[in-house]
Amino acid sequence: MADLPADWIAEAAALRQDLHAHPEVLFDLPRTAGIVASALRDWGCDQVVEGVGHSGVVGVINGTNSGPTIGLRADMDALPMTEATQLPYASQVAGRMHACGHDGHTAMLLLAARKLAHSRDFAGTAVLVFQPAEENGGAGARAMLRDGLIERFGLERIFGLHVMPDLPTGMFATRSAGIMAAADSLRITVTGKGGHAGRPETCIDPLLVCSHIHVALQSILSRNIEPTQAGVVSVTMIQASDNEDTIAPQASMRGTVRTLDEDVRDLIEARLKTMVPAIAQGFGAAAEVAYLRDYPVTWNDPKTTELFAKAVAKVTTTTTDTPPRMISEDFGFYGAAVPASFGFLGMGDGPGLHDPKFDFDDRLLPLGARVWLSVMSGNT
């Protein structure tokens, strides 16, 4: 395909910055989804469907020759956090921010869509999947699948891309098998006996129990899992009394569990449900464990990943042996339904994902678009 016109790239950057200034979260994306759908229609997509998976947008572009039906996915949602960049296009919505690059993912795929619709110089069908609610456990991918994404649009494979600040700028990194971890929610409620903090002997302090549970949880990783296996158990919230002179009758703990293997996932859940109540009982307290399985492992189909890397290598430096990461993505739901592959596009040094000072690098917009164009022109 011919290169991207300079004015298209400039317009994509302006669109990206506009999305950045007006972030929307989870499934509540009326402005963002409307901009995406309008652009796809203006550029002549063969089909534009809104409301897939509540607020997702799907665009369909047919190539000049017969070939496979390929899904290209971008996420659209922002995060519920406060921006600290002081950019001229910083978030105008209090407590919301594009801190994970989804504004850039959306703009990259739109730029590619414009070129695909203009040239039609590829075989098969490009299905452009603009997804809501990737962040905060929204599972927008699952919602789109439940709304018939695969069946309605005939997807044979699907590809995903995410910017990554700790990779060299412009480098594409992927791997076969698991590339990102499953993410599960851990919720523990400890019930003891409350009372005056000056008389702890009359109480059963649930915070003391939580402290012992917190430490003991790490023994699951060090003493129950093979050293070559990966797992993370992180307690991120402990809540009890709102009064410094009071021992609360109850305390709660919340956290996350990350794994790359289903057997390890099962083991951690089983050990948690055995260990936590036993520790509490030892202090005369009681504990309940809720283990909620959220996102699955993002699993890269080997053949699809080989095709992905081969296509991307035509436009940028590529590696296929990036180590798996214990961060998570709901793209794994697609991989459970159809051959799928996911990769990272390097952004170089700078604030990391979910950092209040993060901003997408607009210089990556044409490269990201060329990645998608190469995937389609390679008849993947």
PDB file of C-alpha atoms in Angstrom, residues 32-325:
ATOM      1  CA  THR A  32     -15.925   8.394  21.739  1.00  0.00           C
ATOM      2  CA  ALA A  33     -17.990   5.722  20.021  1.00  0.00           C
ATOM      3  CA  GLY A  34     -19.871   8.395  18.092  1.00  0.00           C
ATOM      4  CA  ILE A  35     -16.641   9.918  16.766  1.00  0.00           C
ATOM      5  CA  VAL A  36     -15.366   6.482  15.729  1.00  0.00           C
ATOM      6  CA  ALA A  37     -18.586   5.484  13.974  1.00  0.00           C
ATOM      7  CA  SER A  38     -18.872   8.826  12.189  1.00  0.00           C
ATOM      8  CA  ALA A  39     -15.294   8.657  10.916  1.00  0.00           C
ATOM      9  CA  LEU A  40     -15.731   5.104   9.621  1.00  0.00           C
ATOM     10  CA  ARG A  41     -18.871   6.110   7.742  1.00  0.00           C
ATOM     11  CA  ASP A  42     -17.265   9.242   6.322  1.00  0.00           C
ATOM     12  CA  TRP A  43     -14.377   7.184   4.957  1.00  0.00           C
ATOM     13  CA  GLY A  44     -16.645   4.716   3.193  1.00  0.00           C
ATOM     14  CA  CYS A  45     -16.558   1.552   5.276  1.00  0.00           C
ATOM     15  CA  ASP A  46     -18.842  -1.103   3.822  1.00  0.00           C
ATOM     16  CA  GLN A  47     -20.581  -1.599   7.144  1.00  0.00           C
ATOM     17  CA  VAL A  48     -20.541   0.261  10.463  1.00  0.00           C
ATOM     18  CA  VAL A  49     -22.336  -1.293  13.412  1.00  0.00           C
ATOM     19  CA  GLU A  50     -22.719   0.501  16.735  1.00  0.00           C
ATOM     20  CA  GLY A  51     -23.759  -0.872  20.090  1.00  0.00           C
ATOM     21  CA  VAL A  52     -21.909  -4.181  19.852  1.00  0.00           C
ATOM     22  CA  GLY A  53     -21.264  -5.265  23.413  1.00  0.00           C
ATOM     23  CA  HIS A  54     -23.249  -2.278  24.725  1.00  0.00           C
ATOM     24  CA  SER A  55     -21.074   0.486  23.227  1.00  0.00           C
ATOM     25  CA  GLY A  56     -18.539  -1.111  20.906  1.00  0.00           C
ATOM     26  CA  VAL A  57     -18.217  -0.116  17.258  1.00  0.00           C
ATOM     27  CA  VAL A  58     -17.397  -2.490  14.409  1.00  0.00           C
ATOM     28  CA  GLY A  59     -16.382  -1.367  10.925  1.00  0.00           C
ATOM     29  CA  VAL A  60     -16.167  -3.732   7.959  1.00  0.00           C
ATOM     30  CA  ILE A  61     -13.996  -3.073   4.902  1.00  0.00           C
ATOM     31  CA  ASN A  62     -13.843  -5.499   1.980  1.00  0.00           C
ATOM     32  CA  GLY A  63     -10.642  -5.862  -0.018  1.00  0.00           C
ATOM     33  CA  THR A  64     -10.427  -6.146  -3.799  1.00  0.00           C
ATOM     34  CA  ASN A  65      -9.737  -9.892  -3.699  1.00  0.00           C
ATOM     35  CA  SER A  66     -11.162 -12.808  -1.769  1.00  0.00           C
ATOM     36  CA  GLY A  67      -9.400 -13.831   1.415  1.00  0.00           C
ATOM     37  CA  PRO A  68      -9.789 -14.348   5.168  1.00  0.00           C
ATOM     38  CA  THR A  69     -11.843 -12.214   7.524  1.00  0.00           C
ATOM     39  CA  ILE A  70      -9.437 -10.625   9.965  1.00  0.00           C
ATOM     40  CA  GLY A  71     -10.247  -8.732  13.162  1.00  0.00           C
ATOM     41  CA  LEU A  72      -8.131  -5.754  14.229  1.00  0.00           C
ATOM     42  CA  ARG A  73      -8.924  -4.565  17.731  1.00  0.00           C
ATOM     43  CA  ALA A  74      -8.471  -1.243  19.543  1.00  0.00           C
ATOM     44  CA  ASP A  75      -9.770  -0.348  22.998  1.00  0.00           C
ATOM     45  CA  MET A  76     -11.499   3.006  23.562  1.00  0.00           C
ATOM     46  CA  ASP A  77     -11.983   3.495  27.313  1.00  0.00           C
ATOM     47  CA  ALA A  78     -10.042   5.649  29.752  1.00  0.00           C
ATOM     48  CA  LEU A  79      -9.280   5.235  33.461  1.00  0.00           C
ATOM     49  CA  PRO A  80     -10.960   6.713  36.559  1.00  0.00           C
ATOM     50  CA  MET A  81      -7.905   8.699  37.678  1.00  0.00           C
ATOM     51  CA  THR A  82      -6.747  12.307  37.742  1.00  0.00           C
ATOM     52  CA  GLU A  83      -4.330  13.529  35.062  1.00  0.00           C
ATOM     53  CA  ALA A  84      -1.136  15.358  36.033  1.00  0.00           C
ATOM     54  CA  THR A  85       0.416  16.150  32.634  1.00  0.00           C
ATOM     55  CA  GLN A  86      -0.634  19.819  32.266  1.00  0.00           C
ATOM     56  CA  LEU A  87      -0.719  19.279  28.508  1.00  0.00           C
ATOM     57  CA  PRO A  88      -2.781  21.698  26.424  1.00  0.00           C
ATOM     58  CA  TYR A  89      -5.087  18.780  25.609  1.00  0.00           C
ATOM     59  CA  ALA A  90      -5.139  17.325  29.145  1.00  0.00           C
ATOM     60  CA  SER A  91      -8.337  15.742  30.393  1.00  0.00           C
ATOM     61  CA  GLN A  92     -11.229  18.136  30.781  1.00  0.00           C
ATOM     62  CA  VAL A  93     -13.187  15.617  32.830  1.00  0.00           C
ATOM     63  CA  ALA A  94     -12.413  15.486  36.530  1.00  0.00           C
ATOM     64  CA  GLY A  95     -11.218  12.118  37.745  1.00  0.00           C
ATOM     65  CA  ARG A  96     -10.865  10.587  34.284  1.00  0.00           C
ATOM     66  CA  MET A  97      -7.785  10.178  32.148  1.00  0.00           C
ATOM     67  CA  HIS A  98      -6.407   8.315  29.151  1.00  0.00           C
ATOM     68  CA  ALA A  99      -3.444   6.883  31.061  1.00  0.00           C
ATOM     69  CA  CYS A 100      -3.078   3.632  29.130  1.00  0.00           C
ATOM     70  CA  GLY A 101      -2.836   4.747  25.509  1.00  0.00           C
ATOM     71  CA  HIS A 102      -6.305   3.711  24.404  1.00  0.00           C
ATOM     72  CA  ASP A 103      -6.805   7.095  22.759  1.00  0.00           C
ATOM     73  CA  GLY A 104      -3.743   6.279  20.640  1.00  0.00           C
ATOM     74  CA  HIS A 105      -4.895   2.735  19.898  1.00  0.00           C
ATOM     75  CA  THR A 106      -8.202   4.105  18.633  1.00  0.00           C
ATOM     76  CA  ALA A 107      -6.539   6.771  16.484  1.00  0.00           C
ATOM     77  CA  MET A 108      -4.040   4.270  15.002  1.00  0.00           C
ATOM     78  CA  LEU A 109      -6.779   1.887  13.945  1.00  0.00           C
ATOM     79  CA  LEU A 110      -8.874   4.736  12.545  1.00  0.00           C
ATOM     80  CA  LEU A 111      -5.905   5.921  10.483  1.00  0.00           C
ATOM     81  CA  ALA A 112      -5.441   2.388   9.155  1.00  0.00           C
ATOM     82  CA  ALA A 113      -9.169   2.132   8.436  1.00  0.00           C
ATOM     83  CA  ARG A 114      -9.057   5.305   6.378  1.00  0.00           C
ATOM     84  CA  LYS A 115      -6.281   3.886   4.223  1.00  0.00           C
ATOM     85  CA  LEU A 116      -7.898   0.454   3.895  1.00  0.00           C
ATOM     86  CA  ALA A 117     -11.220   1.975   2.815  1.00  0.00           C
ATOM     87  CA  HIS A 118      -9.467   4.308   0.375  1.00  0.00           C
ATOM     88  CA  SER A 119      -7.177   1.804  -1.346  1.00  0.00           C
ATOM     89  CA  ARG A 120      -8.894  -1.589  -0.894  1.00  0.00           C
ATOM     90  CA  ASP A 121      -5.462  -2.981  -1.775  1.00  0.00           C
ATOM     91  CA  PHE A 122      -5.740  -6.181   0.239  1.00  0.00           C
ATOM     92  CA  ALA A 123      -7.367  -9.596   0.084  1.00  0.00           C
ATOM     93  CA  GLY A 124     -10.246 -10.587   2.318  1.00  0.00           C
ATOM     94  CA  THR A 125     -12.148  -8.508   4.840  1.00  0.00           C
ATOM     95  CA  ALA A 126     -10.909  -6.227   7.601  1.00  0.00           C
ATOM     96  CA  VAL A 127     -13.165  -6.144  10.653  1.00  0.00           C
ATOM     97  CA  LEU A 128     -12.226  -3.158  12.812  1.00  0.00           C
ATOM     98  CA  VAL A 129     -13.170  -3.823  16.428  1.00  0.00           C
ATOM     99  CA  PHE A 130     -13.370  -0.715  18.615  1.00  0.00           C
ATOM    100  CA  GLN A 131     -13.954  -2.122  22.076  1.00  0.00           C
ATOM    101  CA  PRO A 132     -15.315  -0.561  25.273  1.00  0.00           C
ATOM    102  CA  ALA A 133     -14.481  -1.383  28.886  1.00  0.00           C
ATOM    103  CA  GLU A 134     -11.070  -3.027  28.780  1.00  0.00           C
ATOM    104  CA  GLU A 135     -10.091  -1.312  32.028  1.00  0.00           C
ATOM    105  CA  ASN A 136     -11.354  -1.832  35.582  1.00  0.00           C
ATOM    106  CA  GLY A 137     -12.630  -5.350  35.037  1.00  0.00           C
ATOM    107  CA  GLY A 138     -15.264  -4.224  32.561  1.00  0.00           C
ATOM    108  CA  ALA A 139     -14.530  -7.153  30.224  1.00  0.00           C
ATOM    109  CA  GLY A 140     -15.709  -5.334  27.130  1.00  0.00           C
ATOM    110  CA  ALA A 141     -14.200  -8.089  24.988  1.00  0.00           C
ATOM    111  CA  ARG A 142     -16.457 -10.631  26.653  1.00  0.00           C
ATOM    112  CA  ALA A 143     -19.440  -8.344  26.138  1.00  0.00           C
ATOM    113  CA  MET A 144     -18.714  -8.031  22.411  1.00  0.00           C
ATOM    114  CA  LEU A 145     -18.300 -11.797  22.109  1.00  0.00           C
ATOM    115  CA  ARG A 146     -21.590 -12.395  23.909  1.00  0.00           C
ATOM    116  CA  ASP A 147     -23.162  -9.990  21.428  1.00  0.00           C
ATOM    117  CA  GLY A 148     -22.069 -12.294  18.597  1.00  0.00           C
ATOM    118  CA  LEU A 149     -18.916 -10.545  17.368  1.00  0.00           C
ATOM    119  CA  ILE A 150     -17.386 -13.726  15.919  1.00  0.00           C
ATOM    120  CA  GLU A 151     -20.570 -15.086  14.369  1.00  0.00           C
ATOM    121  CA  ARG A 152     -22.020 -11.804  13.101  1.00  0.00           C
ATOM    122  CA  PHE A 153     -18.849 -10.737  11.332  1.00  0.00           C
ATOM    123  CA  GLY A 154     -17.309 -14.113  10.507  1.00  0.00           C
ATOM    124  CA  LEU A 155     -13.954 -13.514  12.207  1.00  0.00           C
ATOM    125  CA  GLU A 156     -11.308 -16.128  11.442  1.00  0.00           C
ATOM    126  CA  ARG A 157      -8.461 -14.506  13.390  1.00  0.00           C
ATOM    127  CA  ILE A 158      -8.049 -11.419  15.543  1.00  0.00           C
ATOM    128  CA  PHE A 159      -5.036  -9.256  16.397  1.00  0.00           C
ATOM    129  CA  GLY A 160      -4.442  -6.759  19.179  1.00  0.00           C
ATOM    130  CA  LEU A 161      -1.788  -4.125  19.888  1.00  0.00           C
ATOM    131  CA  HIS A 162      -0.830  -2.111  22.974  1.00  0.00           C
ATOM    132  CA  VAL A 163       1.812   0.579  23.436  1.00  0.00           C
ATOM    133  CA  MET A 164       4.467  -0.219  26.038  1.00  0.00           C
ATOM    134  CA  PRO A 165       6.682   2.511  27.554  1.00  0.00           C
ATOM    135  CA  ASP A 166       9.513   0.215  28.662  1.00  0.00           C
ATOM    136  CA  LEU A 167      10.271  -1.080  25.157  1.00  0.00           C
ATOM    137  CA  PRO A 168      12.486   0.811  22.670  1.00  0.00           C
ATOM    138  CA  THR A 169      10.468   3.283  20.645  1.00  0.00           C
ATOM    139  CA  GLY A 170       8.916   1.621  17.634  1.00  0.00           C
ATOM    140  CA  MET A 171       9.917  -1.946  18.517  1.00  0.00           C
ATOM    141  CA  PHE A 172       7.209  -4.589  18.187  1.00  0.00           C
ATOM    142  CA  ALA A 173       7.349  -7.389  20.764  1.00  0.00           C
ATOM    143  CA  THR A 174       5.298 -10.540  20.964  1.00  0.00           C
ATOM    144  CA  ARG A 175       5.568 -14.225  21.839  1.00  0.00           C
ATOM    145  CA  SER A 176       3.697 -17.474  21.316  1.00  0.00           C
ATOM    146  CA  ALA A 177       1.667 -18.939  24.198  1.00  0.00           C
ATOM    147  CA  GLY A 178       0.905 -16.769  27.245  1.00  0.00           C
ATOM    148  CA  ILE A 179       1.949 -13.133  26.884  1.00  0.00           C
ATOM    149  CA  MET A 180      -0.081 -11.610  29.739  1.00  0.00           C
ATOM    150  CA  ALA A 181      -1.454 -13.064  32.943  1.00  0.00           C
ATOM    151  CA  ALA A 182      -4.906 -14.023  34.061  1.00  0.00           C
ATOM    152  CA  ALA A 183      -6.260 -11.511  36.585  1.00  0.00           C
ATOM    153  CA  ASP A 184      -8.440 -12.581  39.493  1.00  0.00           C
ATOM    154  CA  SER A 185      -9.932 -10.550  42.348  1.00  0.00           C
ATOM    155  CA  LEU A 186      -9.323 -11.573  45.943  1.00  0.00           C
ATOM    156  CA  ARG A 187     -11.705 -10.437  48.686  1.00  0.00           C
ATOM    157  CA  ILE A 188     -11.300 -11.522  52.299  1.00  0.00           C
ATOM    158  CA  THR A 189     -13.578 -10.571  55.198  1.00  0.00           C
ATOM    159  CA  VAL A 190     -12.259 -11.168  58.729  1.00  0.00           C
ATOM    160  CA  THR A 191     -14.713 -11.053  61.630  1.00  0.00           C
ATOM    161  CA  GLY A 192     -13.380 -10.671  65.149  1.00  0.00           C
ATOM    162  CA  LYS A 193     -14.613  -8.748  68.184  1.00  0.00           C
ATOM    163  CA  GLY A 194     -14.487  -4.996  68.426  1.00  0.00           C
ATOM    164  CA  GLY A 195     -13.883  -2.750  71.365  1.00  0.00           C
ATOM    165  CA  HIS A 196     -11.715  -0.033  72.834  1.00  0.00           C
ATOM    166  CA  ALA A 197      -8.185   0.161  71.421  1.00  0.00           C
ATOM    167  CA  GLY A 198      -6.871   0.704  74.956  1.00  0.00           C
ATOM    168  CA  ARG A 199      -8.206  -2.687  76.014  1.00  0.00           C
ATOM    169  CA  PRO A 200      -7.124  -5.055  73.238  1.00  0.00           C
ATOM    170  CA  GLU A 201      -7.309  -8.048  75.583  1.00  0.00           C
ATOM    171  CA  THR A 202     -11.107  -7.778  75.464  1.00  0.00           C
ATOM    172  CA  CYS A 203     -11.130  -7.824  71.671  1.00  0.00           C
ATOM    173  CA  ILE A 204     -10.277 -10.118  68.783  1.00  0.00           C
ATOM    174  CA  ASP A 205      -8.452  -7.692  66.527  1.00  0.00           C
ATOM    175  CA  PRO A 206      -9.315  -8.397  62.866  1.00  0.00           C
ATOM    176  CA  LEU A 207      -6.483  -6.154  61.662  1.00  0.00           C
ATOM    177  CA  LEU A 208      -3.950  -8.300  63.487  1.00  0.00           C
ATOM    178  CA  VAL A 209      -5.452 -11.324  61.773  1.00  0.00           C
ATOM    179  CA  CYS A 210      -5.255  -9.546  58.414  1.00  0.00           C
ATOM    180  CA  SER A 211      -1.581  -8.834  59.020  1.00  0.00           C
ATOM    181  CA  HIS A 212      -0.806 -12.512  59.564  1.00  0.00           C
ATOM    182  CA  ILE A 213      -2.886 -13.482  56.543  1.00  0.00           C
ATOM    183  CA  HIS A 214      -1.097 -10.905  54.402  1.00  0.00           C
ATOM    184  CA  VAL A 215       2.321 -12.333  55.256  1.00  0.00           C
ATOM    185  CA  ALA A 216       1.203 -15.957  54.989  1.00  0.00           C
ATOM    186  CA  LEU A 217      -0.237 -15.493  51.502  1.00  0.00           C
ATOM    187  CA  GLN A 218       3.256 -15.069  50.089  1.00  0.00           C
ATOM    188  CA  SER A 219       4.146 -18.579  51.254  1.00  0.00           C
ATOM    189  CA  ILE A 220       1.804 -19.926  48.587  1.00  0.00           C
ATOM    190  CA  LEU A 221       4.176 -18.633  45.935  1.00  0.00           C
ATOM    191  CA  SER A 222       7.404 -19.598  47.695  1.00  0.00           C
ATOM    192  CA  ARG A 223       6.362 -22.995  49.065  1.00  0.00           C
ATOM    193  CA  ASN A 224       3.518 -24.359  46.926  1.00  0.00           C
ATOM    194  CA  ILE A 225       4.433 -23.362  43.366  1.00  0.00           C
ATOM    195  CA  GLU A 226       7.372 -24.638  41.379  1.00  0.00           C
ATOM    196  CA  PRO A 227      10.084 -21.961  41.125  1.00  0.00           C
ATOM    197  CA  THR A 228       9.835 -22.053  37.315  1.00  0.00           C
ATOM    198  CA  GLN A 229       6.148 -21.144  37.458  1.00  0.00           C
ATOM    199  CA  ALA A 230       4.874 -17.567  37.705  1.00  0.00           C
ATOM    200  CA  GLY A 231       2.350 -16.172  40.123  1.00  0.00           C
ATOM    201  CA  VAL A 232       1.529 -12.953  41.943  1.00  0.00           C
ATOM    202  CA  VAL A 233      -0.625 -12.474  45.035  1.00  0.00           C
ATOM    203  CA  SER A 234      -0.884  -8.779  45.932  1.00  0.00           C
ATOM    204  CA  VAL A 235      -3.035  -7.388  48.721  1.00  0.00           C
ATOM    205  CA  THR A 236      -3.749  -3.787  47.779  1.00  0.00           C
ATOM    206  CA  MET A 237      -6.453  -2.708  50.247  1.00  0.00           C
ATOM    207  CA  ILE A 238      -7.073  -3.332  53.962  1.00  0.00           C
ATOM    208  CA  GLN A 239      -9.972  -1.535  55.638  1.00  0.00           C
ATOM    209  CA  ALA A 240     -11.284  -1.617  59.193  1.00  0.00           C
ATOM    210  CA  SER A 241     -12.172   1.043  61.780  1.00  0.00           C
ATOM    211  CA  ASP A 242     -12.551   4.731  60.943  1.00  0.00           C
ATOM    212  CA  ASN A 243     -11.627   5.690  64.517  1.00  0.00           C
ATOM    213  CA  GLU A 244      -8.066   5.526  65.853  1.00  0.00           C
ATOM    214  CA  ASP A 245      -9.301   4.584  69.360  1.00  0.00           C
ATOM    215  CA  THR A 246     -11.474   1.697  68.205  1.00  0.00           C
ATOM    216  CA  ILE A 247     -10.694  -1.886  67.275  1.00  0.00           C
ATOM    217  CA  ALA A 248     -13.224  -2.709  64.603  1.00  0.00           C
ATOM    218  CA  PRO A 249     -15.267  -5.912  64.778  1.00  0.00           C
ATOM    219  CA  GLN A 250     -14.555  -6.604  61.130  1.00  0.00           C
ATOM    220  CA  ALA A 251     -11.877  -5.905  58.531  1.00  0.00           C
ATOM    221  CA  SER A 252     -11.670  -6.502  54.816  1.00  0.00           C
ATOM    222  CA  MET A 253      -8.789  -7.212  52.483  1.00  0.00           C
ATOM    223  CA  ARG A 254      -8.793  -6.881  48.714  1.00  0.00           C
ATOM    224  CA  GLY A 255      -6.186  -7.694  46.144  1.00  0.00           C
ATOM    225  CA  THR A 256      -5.310  -9.371  42.896  1.00  0.00           C
ATOM    226  CA  VAL A 257      -3.923 -12.733  41.821  1.00  0.00           C
ATOM    227  CA  ARG A 258      -2.001 -13.056  38.549  1.00  0.00           C
ATOM    228  CA  THR A 259      -1.061 -16.350  36.874  1.00  0.00           C
ATOM    229  CA  LEU A 260       0.011 -17.690  33.483  1.00  0.00           C
ATOM    230  CA  ASP A 261      -1.074 -21.292  33.992  1.00  0.00           C
ATOM    231  CA  GLU A 262      -4.509 -22.721  34.847  1.00  0.00           C
ATOM    232  CA  ASP A 263      -3.076 -25.329  37.216  1.00  0.00           C
ATOM    233  CA  VAL A 264      -1.258 -22.615  39.166  1.00  0.00           C
ATOM    234  CA  ARG A 265      -4.428 -20.551  39.180  1.00  0.00           C
ATOM    235  CA  ASP A 266      -6.393 -23.487  40.631  1.00  0.00           C
ATOM    236  CA  LEU A 267      -3.707 -24.164  43.239  1.00  0.00           C
ATOM    237  CA  ILE A 268      -3.583 -20.584  44.482  1.00  0.00           C
ATOM    238  CA  GLU A 269      -7.360 -20.410  44.801  1.00  0.00           C
ATOM    239  CA  ALA A 270      -7.465 -23.721  46.697  1.00  0.00           C
ATOM    240  CA  ARG A 271      -4.665 -22.732  49.084  1.00  0.00           C
ATOM    241  CA  LEU A 272      -6.285 -19.359  49.784  1.00  0.00           C
ATOM    242  CA  LYS A 273      -9.582 -20.972  50.685  1.00  0.00           C
ATOM    243  CA  THR A 274      -7.850 -23.422  53.018  1.00  0.00           C
ATOM    244  CA  MET A 275      -5.234 -21.167  54.582  1.00  0.00           C
ATOM    245  CA  VAL A 276      -7.156 -17.970  55.298  1.00  0.00           C
ATOM    246  CA  PRO A 277      -9.979 -19.422  57.459  1.00  0.00           C
ATOM    247  CA  ALA A 278      -7.449 -21.560  59.341  1.00  0.00           C
ATOM    248  CA  ILE A 279      -5.282 -18.559  60.226  1.00  0.00           C
ATOM    249  CA  ALA A 280      -8.305 -16.607  61.398  1.00  0.00           C
ATOM    250  CA  GLN A 281      -9.498 -19.525  63.497  1.00  0.00           C
ATOM    251  CA  GLY A 282      -6.139 -19.605  65.248  1.00  0.00           C
ATOM    252  CA  PHE A 283      -6.841 -16.116  66.580  1.00  0.00           C
ATOM    253  CA  GLY A 284     -10.438 -16.873  67.529  1.00  0.00           C
ATOM    254  CA  ALA A 285     -11.734 -14.999  64.504  1.00  0.00           C
ATOM    255  CA  ALA A 286     -13.497 -16.109  61.333  1.00  0.00           C
ATOM    256  CA  ALA A 287     -12.686 -15.359  57.723  1.00  0.00           C
ATOM    257  CA  GLU A 288     -14.482 -15.711  54.418  1.00  0.00           C
ATOM    258  CA  VAL A 289     -12.732 -15.770  51.045  1.00  0.00           C
ATOM    259  CA  ALA A 290     -14.283 -14.668  47.748  1.00  0.00           C
ATOM    260  CA  TYR A 291     -12.147 -15.525  44.744  1.00  0.00           C
ATOM    261  CA  LEU A 292     -13.462 -14.001  41.525  1.00  0.00           C
ATOM    262  CA  ARG A 293     -11.980 -15.079  38.206  1.00  0.00           C
ATOM    263  CA  ASP A 294     -11.845 -11.989  36.026  1.00  0.00           C
ATOM    264  CA  TYR A 295      -9.632 -11.957  32.900  1.00  0.00           C
ATOM    265  CA  PRO A 296      -8.110 -15.119  31.409  1.00  0.00           C
ATOM    266  CA  VAL A 297      -4.512 -15.491  30.277  1.00  0.00           C
ATOM    267  CA  THR A 298      -3.862 -13.609  27.046  1.00  0.00           C
ATOM    268  CA  TRP A 299      -2.854 -16.616  24.984  1.00  0.00           C
ATOM    269  CA  ASN A 300      -1.157 -16.127  21.614  1.00  0.00           C
ATOM    270  CA  ASP A 301      -1.913 -18.820  19.081  1.00  0.00           C
ATOM    271  CA  PRO A 302       1.507 -19.890  17.676  1.00  0.00           C
ATOM    272  CA  LYS A 303       0.512 -19.869  13.988  1.00  0.00           C
ATOM    273  CA  THR A 304      -1.320 -16.552  14.281  1.00  0.00           C
ATOM    274  CA  THR A 305       1.611 -15.052  16.161  1.00  0.00           C
ATOM    275  CA  GLU A 306       4.028 -16.213  13.467  1.00  0.00           C
ATOM    276  CA  LEU A 307       1.888 -14.490  10.850  1.00  0.00           C
ATOM    277  CA  PHE A 308       1.616 -11.357  12.990  1.00  0.00           C
ATOM    278  CA  ALA A 309       5.368 -11.067  13.525  1.00  0.00           C
ATOM    279  CA  LYS A 310       6.118 -11.712   9.861  1.00  0.00           C
ATOM    280  CA  ALA A 311       3.756  -8.934   8.788  1.00  0.00           C
ATOM    281  CA  VAL A 312       5.014  -6.424  11.355  1.00  0.00           C
ATOM    282  CA  ALA A 313       8.672  -7.162  10.538  1.00  0.00           C
ATOM    283  CA  LYS A 314       8.045  -5.496   7.181  1.00  0.00           C
ATOM    284  CA  VAL A 315       7.504  -2.133   8.882  1.00  0.00           C
ATOM    285  CA  THR A 316       9.522  -2.140  12.127  1.00  0.00           C
ATOM    286  CA  THR A 317      11.982  -4.025  14.320  1.00  0.00           C
ATOM    287  CA  THR A 318      10.322  -7.122  15.721  1.00  0.00           C
ATOM    288  CA  THR A 319      11.050  -9.646  18.450  1.00  0.00           C
ATOM    289  CA  THR A 320       9.125 -12.852  19.104  1.00  0.00           C
ATOM    290  CA  ASP A 321      10.690 -13.778  22.445  1.00  0.00           C
ATOM    291  CA  THR A 322       9.473 -11.008  24.742  1.00  0.00           C
ATOM    292  CA  PRO A 323       8.964 -12.382  28.257  1.00  0.00           C
ATOM    293  CA  PRO A 324       5.408 -12.778  29.546  1.00  0.00           C
ATOM    294  CA  ARG A 325       4.097  -9.958  31.728  1.00  0.00           C
TER     295      ARG A 325
END
